mmCIF file of C-alpha atoms and ligand atoms in Angstrom:
data_model
loop_
_atom_site.group_PDB
_atom_site.id
_atom_site.type_symbol
_atom_site.label_atom_id
_atom_site.label_comp_id
_atom_site.label_asym_id
_atom_site.label_seq_id
_atom_site.Cartn_x
_atom_site.Cartn_y
_atom_site.Cartn_z
ATOM 1 C CA MET A 1 18.297 12.787 -0.365
ATOM 2 C CA GLU A 2 16.077 15.913 -0.145
ATOM 3 C CA GLY A 3 16.271 15.424 3.855
ATOM 4 C CA ASP A 4 14.518 12.227 3.929
ATOM 5 C CA ALA A 5 15.637 9.343 5.899
ATOM 6 C CA PHE A 6 17.442 6.074 3.808
ATOM 7 C CA ILE A 7 14.791 3.234 3.276
ATOM 8 C CA PRO A 8 16.917 0.100 3.868
ATOM 9 C CA TYR A 9 15.600 -2.663 1.796
ATOM 10 C CA GLY A 10 15.209 -5.005 4.576
ATOM 11 C CA ARG A 11 15.720 -4.448 8.333
ATOM 12 C CA GLN A 12 14.800 -6.123 11.892
ATOM 13 C CA GLN A 13 12.602 -5.208 14.249
ATOM 14 C CA ILE A 14 13.564 -5.179 18.104
ATOM 15 C CA ASP A 15 10.666 -4.041 20.524
ATOM 16 C CA ASP A 16 11.385 -3.814 24.635
ATOM 17 C CA ASP A 17 9.599 -7.383 25.143
ATOM 18 C CA ASP A 18 12.498 -8.743 22.687
ATOM 19 C CA ILE A 19 14.847 -7.410 24.946
ATOM 20 C CA ASP A 20 13.432 -8.599 28.314
ATOM 21 C CA ALA A 21 13.509 -11.819 27.297
ATOM 22 C CA VAL A 22 17.391 -11.815 25.922
ATOM 23 C CA VAL A 23 18.149 -10.006 29.797
ATOM 24 C CA GLU A 24 16.347 -12.898 31.654
ATOM 25 C CA VAL A 25 18.520 -15.229 29.543
ATOM 26 C CA LEU A 26 21.619 -13.616 30.629
ATOM 27 C CA ARG A 27 20.297 -13.400 34.308
ATOM 28 C CA SER A 28 19.847 -17.071 33.897
ATOM 29 C CA ASP A 29 22.434 -20.060 34.579
ATOM 30 C CA TRP A 30 22.441 -21.428 30.806
ATOM 31 C CA LEU A 31 23.762 -19.093 28.074
ATOM 32 C CA THR A 32 24.279 -21.726 25.606
ATOM 33 C CA THR A 33 22.459 -25.069 25.016
ATOM 34 C CA GLY A 34 19.945 -25.036 27.912
ATOM 35 C CA PRO A 35 15.877 -24.974 28.081
ATOM 36 C CA LYS A 36 15.536 -22.148 25.581
ATOM 37 C CA VAL A 37 17.024 -24.075 22.552
ATOM 38 C CA ALA A 38 14.840 -26.835 23.092
ATOM 39 C CA GLU A 39 11.927 -24.438 23.712
ATOM 40 C CA PHE A 40 12.577 -22.562 20.200
ATOM 41 C CA GLU A 41 12.934 -25.680 18.377
ATOM 42 C CA GLU A 42 9.458 -26.837 19.372
ATOM 43 C CA ALA A 43 7.728 -23.498 18.537
ATOM 44 C CA VAL A 44 9.368 -23.204 15.377
ATOM 45 C CA SER A 45 8.538 -26.660 14.445
ATOM 46 C CA ASP A 46 4.710 -26.368 15.633
ATOM 47 C CA PHE A 47 4.395 -23.198 13.524
ATOM 48 C CA ALA A 48 6.008 -24.697 10.691
ATOM 49 C CA GLY A 49 4.161 -28.085 10.910
ATOM 50 C CA ALA A 50 7.427 -30.219 11.224
ATOM 51 C CA ARG A 51 8.063 -33.237 13.750
ATOM 52 C CA HIS A 52 11.381 -31.975 14.332
ATOM 53 C CA GLY A 53 13.372 -28.874 14.665
ATOM 54 C CA VAL A 54 17.093 -28.461 14.821
ATOM 55 C CA ALA A 55 18.658 -25.110 15.663
ATOM 56 C CA VAL A 56 22.000 -24.012 14.528
ATOM 57 C CA SER A 57 24.303 -21.093 14.446
ATOM 58 C CA SER A 58 23.043 -19.660 11.062
ATOM 59 C CA GLY A 59 21.184 -20.915 7.887
ATOM 60 C CA THR A 60 24.112 -21.705 5.932
ATOM 61 C CA ALA A 61 24.744 -24.127 8.935
ATOM 62 C CA GLY A 62 21.503 -25.535 8.492
ATOM 63 C CA LEU A 63 21.497 -26.189 4.805
ATOM 64 C CA HIS A 64 25.486 -27.826 5.518
ATOM 65 C CA ALA A 65 23.903 -29.991 8.436
ATOM 66 C CA ALA A 66 20.916 -31.243 6.078
ATOM 67 C CA MET A 67 23.586 -31.962 3.265
ATOM 68 C CA ALA A 68 25.734 -33.969 5.971
ATOM 69 C CA ALA A 69 22.419 -35.764 7.441
ATOM 70 C CA LEU A 70 22.009 -37.072 3.565
ATOM 71 C CA ASP A 71 25.685 -38.460 4.035
ATOM 72 C CA LEU A 72 26.591 -37.160 0.652
ATOM 73 C CA GLU A 73 30.032 -38.226 -0.787
ATOM 74 C CA PRO A 74 32.761 -36.742 -3.300
ATOM 75 C CA GLY A 75 31.331 -37.557 -6.683
ATOM 76 C CA ASP A 76 27.523 -37.217 -5.463
ATOM 77 C CA GLU A 77 25.761 -34.259 -7.114
ATOM 78 C CA VAL A 78 22.781 -32.106 -5.665
ATOM 79 C CA ILE A 79 20.439 -30.262 -7.963
ATOM 80 C CA VAL A 80 20.524 -26.223 -7.061
ATOM 81 C CA PRO A 81 18.540 -23.440 -8.724
ATOM 82 C CA THR A 82 21.472 -20.818 -9.784
ATOM 83 C CA MET A 83 18.805 -17.830 -9.009
ATOM 84 C CA THR A 84 20.043 -18.017 -5.071
ATOM 85 C CA PHE A 85 22.116 -17.165 -2.379
ATOM 86 C CA ALA A 86 25.742 -18.804 -2.821
ATOM 87 C CA ALA A 87 25.107 -20.555 0.505
ATOM 88 C CA THR A 88 22.592 -22.893 -1.137
ATOM 89 C CA ALA A 89 25.125 -24.127 -3.468
ATOM 90 C CA ASN A 90 28.303 -23.851 -1.099
ATOM 91 C CA ALA A 91 26.709 -26.406 1.049
ATOM 92 C CA VAL A 92 27.015 -28.678 -1.039
ATOM 93 C CA VAL A 93 30.584 -28.230 -1.610
ATOM 94 C CA PHE A 94 31.593 -28.349 1.990
ATOM 95 C CA GLN A 95 30.374 -32.172 1.638
ATOM 96 C CA GLY A 96 32.753 -32.838 -1.072
ATOM 97 C CA ALA A 97 29.771 -33.028 -3.399
ATOM 98 C CA THR A 98 28.617 -31.136 -6.619
ATOM 99 C CA PRO A 99 26.111 -28.400 -7.416
ATOM 100 C CA VAL A 100 24.573 -28.684 -10.589
ATOM 101 C CA PHE A 101 22.739 -25.837 -11.513
ATOM 102 C CA ALA A 102 19.343 -25.528 -12.907
ATOM 103 C CA ASP A 103 17.265 -22.653 -14.244
ATOM 104 C CA VAL A 104 14.245 -21.034 -12.956
ATOM 105 C CA ASP A 105 11.008 -20.136 -14.621
ATOM 106 C CA SER A 106 10.678 -16.575 -15.766
ATOM 107 C CA GLY A 107 7.576 -15.513 -14.251
ATOM 108 C CA ALA A 108 8.572 -16.354 -10.821
ATOM 109 C CA LEU A 109 12.185 -17.142 -10.668
ATOM 110 C CA LEU A 110 10.982 -20.684 -8.659
ATOM 111 C CA VAL A 111 13.434 -23.716 -9.882
ATOM 112 C CA ASP A 112 11.651 -25.024 -12.930
ATOM 113 C CA PRO A 113 10.453 -28.737 -11.950
ATOM 114 C CA ASN A 114 10.672 -29.222 -16.492
ATOM 115 C CA GLY A 115 14.448 -28.516 -16.399
ATOM 116 C CA ILE A 116 15.451 -30.859 -13.634
ATOM 117 C CA ALA A 117 14.513 -34.319 -15.326
ATOM 118 C CA SER A 118 17.846 -33.851 -18.148
ATOM 119 C CA LEU A 119 20.040 -32.882 -14.959
ATOM 120 C CA ILE A 120 19.501 -36.239 -13.277
ATOM 121 C CA THR A 121 22.442 -38.627 -13.389
ATOM 122 C CA ASP A 122 22.856 -41.843 -11.365
ATOM 123 C CA ARG A 123 25.100 -39.440 -9.202
ATOM 124 C CA THR A 124 22.321 -37.437 -8.329
ATOM 125 C CA ARG A 125 21.407 -37.465 -4.611
ATOM 126 C CA ALA A 126 18.884 -34.381 -3.972
ATOM 127 C CA VAL A 127 17.127 -31.393 -5.345
ATOM 128 C CA ILE A 128 17.091 -27.897 -3.499
ATOM 129 C CA ALA A 129 14.500 -26.013 -3.884
ATOM 130 C CA VAL A 130 14.805 -22.336 -2.979
ATOM 131 C CA ASP A 131 11.517 -20.472 -2.052
ATOM 132 C CA TYR A 132 12.466 -17.136 -4.152
ATOM 133 C CA ALA A 133 11.589 -14.092 -2.495
ATOM 134 C CA GLY A 134 9.157 -16.165 -0.204
ATOM 135 C CA GLN A 135 6.688 -17.919 -2.644
ATOM 136 C CA PRO A 136 6.880 -21.327 -2.269
ATOM 137 C CA ALA A 137 8.445 -23.381 -5.141
ATOM 138 C CA ASP A 138 6.248 -26.088 -6.953
ATOM 139 C CA TYR A 139 6.879 -28.852 -3.824
ATOM 140 C CA THR A 140 4.048 -31.328 -5.724
ATOM 141 C CA GLU A 141 5.785 -31.134 -9.394
ATOM 142 C CA LEU A 142 9.349 -31.460 -7.687
ATOM 143 C CA ARG A 143 8.085 -34.454 -5.228
ATOM 144 C CA ALA A 144 6.862 -36.416 -8.124
ATOM 145 C CA ILE A 145 10.148 -36.197 -9.730
ATOM 146 C CA THR A 146 12.407 -37.019 -6.496
ATOM 147 C CA ALA A 147 10.345 -39.876 -5.725
ATOM 148 C CA GLU A 148 10.503 -41.289 -9.129
ATOM 149 C CA HIS A 149 13.965 -41.010 -8.904
ATOM 150 C CA GLY A 150 14.456 -42.111 -5.201
ATOM 151 C CA LEU A 151 16.099 -38.537 -4.356
ATOM 152 C CA ALA A 152 16.138 -36.369 -1.202
ATOM 153 C CA LEU A 153 13.991 -32.901 -1.479
ATOM 154 C CA VAL A 154 15.481 -30.142 0.538
ATOM 155 C CA SER A 155 13.958 -26.810 0.801
ATOM 156 C CA ASP A 156 15.949 -23.807 1.463
ATOM 157 C CA ALA A 157 13.248 -22.001 3.099
ATOM 158 C CA CYS A 158 15.094 -19.009 4.359
ATOM 159 C CA HIS A 159 12.823 -16.534 2.418
ATOM 160 C CA SER A 160 9.596 -18.017 3.060
ATOM 161 C CA ILE A 161 8.856 -19.232 6.795
ATOM 162 C CA GLY A 162 5.276 -19.045 7.076
ATOM 163 C CA ALA A 163 4.340 -19.272 3.629
ATOM 164 C CA THR A 164 1.928 -22.112 2.398
ATOM 165 C CA LEU A 165 1.529 -24.251 -0.426
ATOM 166 C CA ALA A 166 -1.945 -26.072 -0.915
ATOM 167 C CA GLY A 167 -2.854 -25.067 2.513
ATOM 168 C CA ARG A 168 0.053 -26.704 3.840
ATOM 169 C CA SER A 169 3.007 -24.921 5.608
ATOM 170 C CA VAL A 170 6.758 -24.353 4.261
ATOM 171 C CA GLY A 171 8.655 -26.637 6.641
ATOM 172 C CA SER A 172 6.266 -29.924 5.990
ATOM 173 C CA LEU A 173 6.845 -29.862 2.040
ATOM 174 C CA ALA A 174 10.209 -31.532 1.693
ATOM 175 C CA ASP A 175 12.170 -33.858 3.669
ATOM 176 C CA LEU A 176 14.557 -30.935 5.259
ATOM 177 C CA THR A 177 13.439 -27.393 5.327
ATOM 178 C CA VAL A 178 15.959 -24.748 6.448
ATOM 179 C CA PHE A 179 14.899 -21.584 7.811
ATOM 180 C CA SER A 180 17.453 -18.654 8.407
ATOM 181 C CA PHE A 181 17.034 -15.999 11.418
ATOM 182 C CA HIS A 182 19.659 -13.347 10.097
ATOM 183 C CA PRO A 183 18.064 -9.788 10.635
ATOM 184 C CA VAL A 184 16.800 -9.163 6.964
ATOM 185 C CA LYS A 185 15.133 -12.270 7.084
ATOM 186 C CA HIS A 186 11.387 -12.378 8.995
ATOM 187 C CA ILE A 187 12.243 -12.861 12.634
ATOM 188 C CA THR A 188 16.099 -12.910 13.848
ATOM 189 C CA THR A 189 18.278 -14.316 16.434
ATOM 190 C CA GLY A 190 21.427 -12.216 15.196
ATOM 191 C CA GLU A 191 23.017 -15.103 13.429
ATOM 192 C CA GLY A 192 20.719 -18.317 13.296
ATOM 193 C CA GLY A 193 18.740 -21.123 11.464
ATOM 194 C CA MET A 194 16.729 -24.376 11.975
ATOM 195 C CA VAL A 195 16.680 -27.317 9.909
ATOM 196 C CA MET A 196 12.717 -28.847 9.862
ATOM 197 C CA THR A 197 12.336 -32.650 9.285
ATOM 198 C CA ASP A 198 9.625 -35.397 10.134
ATOM 199 C CA ASP A 199 12.526 -37.501 10.100
ATOM 200 C CA ARG A 200 13.737 -38.948 13.528
ATOM 201 C CA ALA A 201 17.002 -40.352 12.471
ATOM 202 C CA LEU A 202 17.848 -37.036 10.113
ATOM 203 C CA ALA A 203 17.057 -35.019 13.042
ATOM 204 C CA ASP A 204 19.484 -36.779 15.244
ATOM 205 C CA ARG A 205 22.042 -36.724 12.777
ATOM 206 C CA MET A 206 22.023 -32.733 12.637
ATOM 207 C CA ARG A 207 22.010 -32.587 16.204
ATOM 208 C CA ARG A 208 25.219 -34.402 16.697
ATOM 209 C CA PHE A 209 26.841 -32.942 13.588
ATOM 210 C CA ARG A 210 26.007 -29.599 15.166
ATOM 211 C CA ASN A 211 28.021 -30.597 18.147
ATOM 212 C CA HIS A 212 31.116 -31.863 16.966
ATOM 213 C CA GLY A 213 29.771 -34.999 15.968
ATOM 214 C CA ILE A 214 29.253 -36.309 19.682
ATOM 215 C CA SER A 215 27.021 -38.821 20.548
ATOM 216 C CA THR A 216 24.438 -37.449 23.068
ATOM 217 C CA ASP A 217 23.059 -40.645 23.816
ATOM 218 C CA HIS A 218 21.695 -40.195 27.395
ATOM 219 C CA HIS A 219 21.339 -43.997 28.248
ATOM 220 C CA GLN A 220 24.805 -44.640 27.265
ATOM 221 C CA ARG A 221 26.121 -41.832 29.386
ATOM 222 C CA ALA A 222 24.076 -43.042 32.134
ATOM 223 C CA GLU A 223 25.865 -46.588 31.817
ATOM 224 C CA VAL A 224 29.385 -45.311 32.242
ATOM 225 C CA GLY A 225 28.987 -42.227 33.889
ATOM 226 C CA THR A 226 28.279 -38.713 33.626
ATOM 227 C CA TRP A 227 31.765 -37.803 31.985
ATOM 228 C CA PHE A 228 31.400 -40.374 28.986
ATOM 229 C CA TYR A 229 30.882 -39.131 25.426
ATOM 230 C CA GLU A 230 31.708 -40.600 21.862
ATOM 231 C CA MET A 231 32.546 -38.376 18.841
ATOM 232 C CA VAL A 232 31.078 -40.801 16.522
ATOM 233 C CA GLU A 233 31.574 -38.729 13.241
ATOM 234 C CA LEU A 234 33.024 -35.704 12.182
ATOM 235 C CA GLY A 235 31.239 -32.289 13.277
ATOM 236 C CA TYR A 236 31.335 -28.974 13.971
ATOM 237 C CA ASN A 237 30.523 -26.135 16.808
ATOM 238 C CA TYR A 238 27.067 -24.774 14.813
ATOM 239 C CA ARG A 239 25.068 -24.368 18.570
ATOM 240 C CA LEU A 240 22.390 -21.806 18.712
ATOM 241 C CA THR A 241 22.697 -19.964 22.218
ATOM 242 C CA ASP A 242 20.078 -19.799 24.707
ATOM 243 C CA ILE A 243 20.602 -16.104 24.515
ATOM 244 C CA GLN A 244 19.510 -16.224 20.950
ATOM 245 C CA SER A 245 16.895 -18.509 21.117
ATOM 246 C CA ALA A 246 14.733 -16.397 23.717
ATOM 247 C CA LEU A 247 14.958 -13.657 21.149
ATOM 248 C CA GLY A 248 14.120 -15.851 18.538
ATOM 249 C CA LEU A 249 10.845 -17.216 20.646
ATOM 250 C CA SER A 250 9.775 -13.599 21.580
ATOM 251 C CA GLN A 251 10.002 -12.781 17.608
ATOM 252 C CA LEU A 252 8.163 -15.676 17.004
ATOM 253 C CA GLN A 253 4.961 -14.402 18.680
ATOM 254 C CA LYS A 254 5.215 -11.542 16.086
ATOM 255 C CA LEU A 255 5.750 -13.376 13.175
ATOM 256 C CA PRO A 256 2.045 -13.782 11.882
ATOM 257 C CA ARG A 257 1.533 -10.143 12.453
ATOM 258 C CA TRP A 258 4.432 -9.339 10.604
ATOM 259 C CA LEU A 259 3.483 -11.514 7.596
ATOM 260 C CA ASP A 260 0.427 -9.787 7.070
ATOM 261 C CA ARG A 261 1.934 -6.294 7.126
ATOM 262 C CA ARG A 262 4.566 -7.671 4.686
ATOM 263 C CA ASN A 263 1.504 -9.032 2.286
ATOM 264 C CA GLN A 264 -0.056 -5.241 2.967
ATOM 265 C CA ILE A 265 2.954 -3.830 1.572
ATOM 266 C CA ALA A 266 3.231 -6.089 -1.369
ATOM 267 C CA GLY A 267 -0.594 -5.639 -2.181
ATOM 268 C CA MET A 268 0.154 -1.639 -2.356
ATOM 269 C CA TYR A 269 3.192 -2.293 -4.451
ATOM 270 C CA ARG A 270 1.314 -4.368 -6.643
ATOM 271 C CA GLU A 271 -1.738 -1.594 -6.926
ATOM 272 C CA ARG A 272 0.466 1.608 -7.453
ATOM 273 C CA LEU A 273 3.472 -0.444 -10.011
ATOM 274 C CA ALA A 274 0.374 -1.826 -12.206
ATOM 275 C CA ASP A 275 0.294 1.274 -14.691
ATOM 276 C CA ILE A 276 3.721 1.609 -14.691
ATOM 277 C CA ARG A 277 5.765 0.969 -18.197
ATOM 278 C CA GLY A 278 8.612 -1.097 -17.761
ATOM 279 C CA ILE A 279 8.118 -2.412 -14.560
ATOM 280 C CA ALA A 280 6.976 -5.905 -13.979
ATOM 281 C CA PRO A 281 6.501 -7.615 -10.470
ATOM 282 C CA LEU A 282 7.305 -11.857 -10.304
ATOM 283 C CA GLU A 283 4.022 -13.407 -10.894
ATOM 284 C CA MET A 284 2.199 -15.301 -8.001
ATOM 285 C CA ARG A 285 1.546 -18.883 -8.371
ATOM 286 C CA PRO A 286 -2.086 -20.175 -7.573
ATOM 287 C CA ASP A 287 -2.515 -21.989 -4.532
ATOM 288 C CA ARG A 288 -0.043 -20.736 -1.970
ATOM 289 C CA SER A 289 0.454 -17.933 0.179
ATOM 290 C CA HIS A 290 3.872 -15.664 0.155
ATOM 291 C CA ALA A 291 6.197 -14.642 2.961
ATOM 292 C CA TYR A 292 7.752 -11.899 1.025
ATOM 293 C CA HIS A 293 11.311 -11.725 2.446
ATOM 294 C CA LEU A 294 11.731 -9.494 -0.932
ATOM 295 C CA TYR A 295 9.416 -7.595 -3.276
ATOM 296 C CA VAL A 296 11.359 -8.057 -6.732
ATOM 297 C CA VAL A 297 10.537 -6.453 -9.903
ATOM 298 C CA ARG A 298 11.716 -6.746 -13.388
ATOM 299 C CA VAL A 299 12.847 -3.589 -15.278
ATOM 300 C CA ALA A 300 12.679 -3.675 -18.965
ATOM 301 C CA ALA A 301 15.520 -1.823 -20.482
ATOM 302 C CA LYS A 302 14.669 0.925 -22.633
ATOM 303 C CA ALA A 303 15.459 4.482 -23.615
ATOM 304 C CA GLY A 304 18.349 4.589 -22.051
ATOM 305 C CA LYS A 305 17.089 3.142 -19.189
ATOM 306 C CA THR A 306 18.308 -0.257 -17.311
ATOM 307 C CA ARG A 307 18.073 -2.063 -14.059
ATOM 308 C CA ASP A 308 21.501 -0.267 -13.323
ATOM 309 C CA THR A 309 20.417 3.269 -13.783
ATOM 310 C CA VAL A 310 16.959 2.851 -12.026
ATOM 311 C CA PHE A 311 18.979 1.260 -9.215
ATOM 312 C CA ALA A 312 21.688 3.935 -8.978
ATOM 313 C CA ALA A 313 18.695 6.181 -9.006
ATOM 314 C CA LEU A 314 17.009 4.907 -6.792
ATOM 315 C CA ARG A 315 20.344 4.938 -3.981
ATOM 316 C CA SER A 316 20.968 8.554 -4.452
ATOM 317 C CA ALA A 317 17.478 9.389 -3.427
ATOM 318 C CA GLY A 318 17.809 7.623 -0.304
ATOM 319 C CA VAL A 319 15.977 4.124 -1.426
ATOM 320 C CA GLY A 320 17.839 0.844 -0.412
ATOM 321 C CA ALA A 321 17.229 -1.221 -3.603
ATOM 322 C CA ASN A 322 19.276 -4.326 -4.261
ATOM 323 C CA VAL A 323 19.911 -7.038 -6.475
ATOM 324 C CA HIS A 324 18.845 -10.752 -5.640
ATOM 325 C CA TYR A 325 20.795 -12.689 -7.224
ATOM 326 C CA ILE A 326 23.871 -12.652 -9.072
ATOM 327 C CA PRO A 327 23.217 -16.261 -10.754
ATOM 328 C CA VAL A 328 25.455 -18.678 -8.370
ATOM 329 C CA HIS A 329 26.940 -20.652 -11.566
ATOM 330 C CA ILE A 330 28.774 -17.283 -13.016
ATOM 331 C CA HIS A 331 30.693 -16.169 -9.289
ATOM 332 C CA PRO A 332 34.230 -16.427 -10.203
ATOM 333 C CA TYR A 333 34.743 -19.589 -7.565
ATOM 334 C CA TYR A 334 32.180 -21.634 -9.615
ATOM 335 C CA GLU A 335 33.357 -20.776 -12.988
ATOM 336 C CA ARG A 336 37.175 -21.642 -11.867
ATOM 337 C CA GLU A 337 36.425 -24.922 -9.481
ATOM 338 C CA PHE A 338 33.597 -26.136 -11.235
ATOM 339 C CA SER A 339 34.045 -24.987 -14.882
ATOM 340 C CA THR A 340 30.605 -23.370 -14.946
ATOM 341 C CA ALA A 341 29.955 -20.484 -17.868
ATOM 342 C CA LYS A 342 27.712 -17.593 -18.843
ATOM 343 C CA GLY A 343 25.608 -18.587 -21.502
ATOM 344 C CA SER A 344 24.719 -21.809 -20.118
ATOM 345 C CA ILE A 345 21.849 -21.098 -17.763
ATOM 346 C CA PRO A 346 19.643 -18.510 -20.173
ATOM 347 C CA VAL A 347 16.365 -17.705 -17.818
ATOM 348 C CA ALA A 348 17.913 -16.898 -15.021
ATOM 349 C CA GLU A 349 20.977 -14.570 -16.540
ATOM 350 C CA GLN A 350 18.287 -12.661 -18.408
ATOM 351 C CA ALA A 351 16.532 -12.463 -15.044
ATOM 352 C CA TYR A 352 19.507 -11.257 -13.178
ATOM 353 C CA GLU A 353 20.136 -8.294 -16.260
ATOM 354 C CA GLU A 354 16.719 -6.869 -15.153
ATOM 355 C CA ILE A 355 15.765 -7.778 -11.069
ATOM 356 C CA LEU A 356 15.628 -5.383 -8.600
ATOM 357 C CA SER A 357 14.452 -5.764 -4.859
ATOM 358 C CA LEU A 358 12.143 -2.801 -3.545
ATOM 359 C CA PRO A 359 12.687 -2.429 0.069
ATOM 360 C CA MET A 360 10.176 -4.889 1.568
ATOM 361 C CA HIS A 361 10.049 -5.145 5.660
ATOM 362 C CA HIS A 362 7.094 -4.914 8.079
ATOM 363 C CA GLY A 363 8.549 -2.093 9.717
ATOM 364 C CA LEU A 364 7.851 0.335 6.187
ATOM 365 C CA GLU A 365 5.006 2.908 6.814
ATOM 366 C CA ASP A 366 2.862 3.365 3.769
ATOM 367 C CA SER A 367 4.674 6.624 3.073
ATOM 368 C CA ASP A 368 7.863 4.846 2.635
ATOM 369 C CA VAL A 369 5.833 2.601 -0.087
ATOM 370 C CA ASP A 370 4.488 5.736 -1.541
ATOM 371 C CA ARG A 371 7.861 7.640 -1.579
ATOM 372 C CA VAL A 372 9.795 4.397 -2.991
ATOM 373 C CA VAL A 373 7.300 4.302 -5.862
ATOM 374 C CA HIS A 374 7.570 7.885 -6.578
ATOM 375 C CA GLU A 375 11.414 7.596 -6.713
ATOM 376 C CA LEU A 376 11.052 4.833 -9.005
ATOM 377 C CA VAL A 377 8.659 6.371 -11.204
ATOM 378 C CA ARG A 378 11.407 9.608 -11.413
ATOM 379 C CA ALA A 379 14.160 6.834 -11.895
ATOM 380 C CA LEU A 380 12.391 5.694 -15.405
ATOM 381 C CA GLY A 381 12.305 9.143 -16.222
ATOM 382 C CA SER A 382 9.653 9.666 -19.331
HETATM 383 C C1 PLP B 401 19.805 -15.850 3.903
HETATM 384 C C2 PLP B 401 19.860 -16.830 2.973
HETATM 385 C C3 PLP B 401 20.987 -18.328 3.443
HETATM 386 C C4 PLP B 401 22.074 -18.193 4.648
HETATM 387 O O1 PLP B 401 21.344 -18.032 5.845
HETATM 388 P P1 PLP B 401 22.169 -17.303 6.846
HETATM 389 O O2 PLP B 401 21.751 -17.449 8.008
HETATM 390 O O3 PLP B 401 22.590 -15.727 6.221
HETATM 391 O O4 PLP B 401 23.560 -18.050 6.915
HETATM 392 C C5 PLP B 401 20.937 -19.315 2.314
HETATM 393 N N1 PLP B 401 20.282 -19.674 1.685
HETATM 394 C C6 PLP B 401 19.341 -18.220 1.281
HETATM 395 C C7 PLP B 401 18.171 -18.312 -0.415
HETATM 396 C C8 PLP B 401 19.210 -16.847 1.942
HETATM 397 O O5 PLP B 401 18.440 -15.934 1.329
#
């Protein structure tokens, strides 16, 4: 490590004003489900251009709530790109439905709209797009397909808060959009997530779902007495706390600045990597802005150097490279329970052999970027 500090691939930033915001809630009357949750929901949905925000305890809980709101039944199918974190597909399974894995395009690793039509059956209920690395998927093309077949369009936007497509914010591009506030994501609440929608009924459904399936109809309560509540369907405890919401509100104020910094860092990588043979950054699609949760390059195997040897060399030089992701359909659970197999989804499987996530977070210094590139060149050898 030559005495240099380890550079993680992602990292949260907590400032004094974040800490003050949390302490203020700790001294107040409400620790959970008080005024800060509603305030945070309104702030994020305003930011993302959606009518409703439903705060939940994680991005995974948000995906689960979204699937529940769509009323999936056993046997129903949901199309999911295989190049994603397992939670995207798991949420479908939580509701007893079946994920059907789609391939991605090789340039940007976004779900390929051209491959989707052939996966649609009379059991298909929804398509989940993943804004891989922070770049919005092709929602215009996806919307044309889902509209034609009467399917819901869901966005796993755990990488892409603050990104835009054709000038429209992620959060307004799908029927349901899910954000994560895990510490490696753009803003954090420790653990946390939120679902965006313009549909009042879907929002109400998810509010019930995160609270044991208990009806929160105030009129009903007023009629019978304040003790009255009814559990109208099966739900979970997926609530976000006021403590977490205060942290999220404080973090959200800094998000535009942090997105700018992430784009600056991406620009430096692009420039410095342009002439390095064997390294190819992912493609930027036209007409959209990128939130850069990840900075992913492809490493072409040659002369004994592979993604794995480059990864190992970076790690031993104190550079926290990573791999996002093992395609979901080749995880042992899916192979066993859903009979998926290697060899069936070629573009994602090939990409998986070559992808490498370089450190990307708003706290990186310019000198960190230089060091990452220096070590990358060294790892590739000559
Ligand atoms: C982080 C992430 C999730 C899960 O979010 P959690 O808040 O960790 O539950 C889901 N999908 C993708 C693509 C993610 O990156």
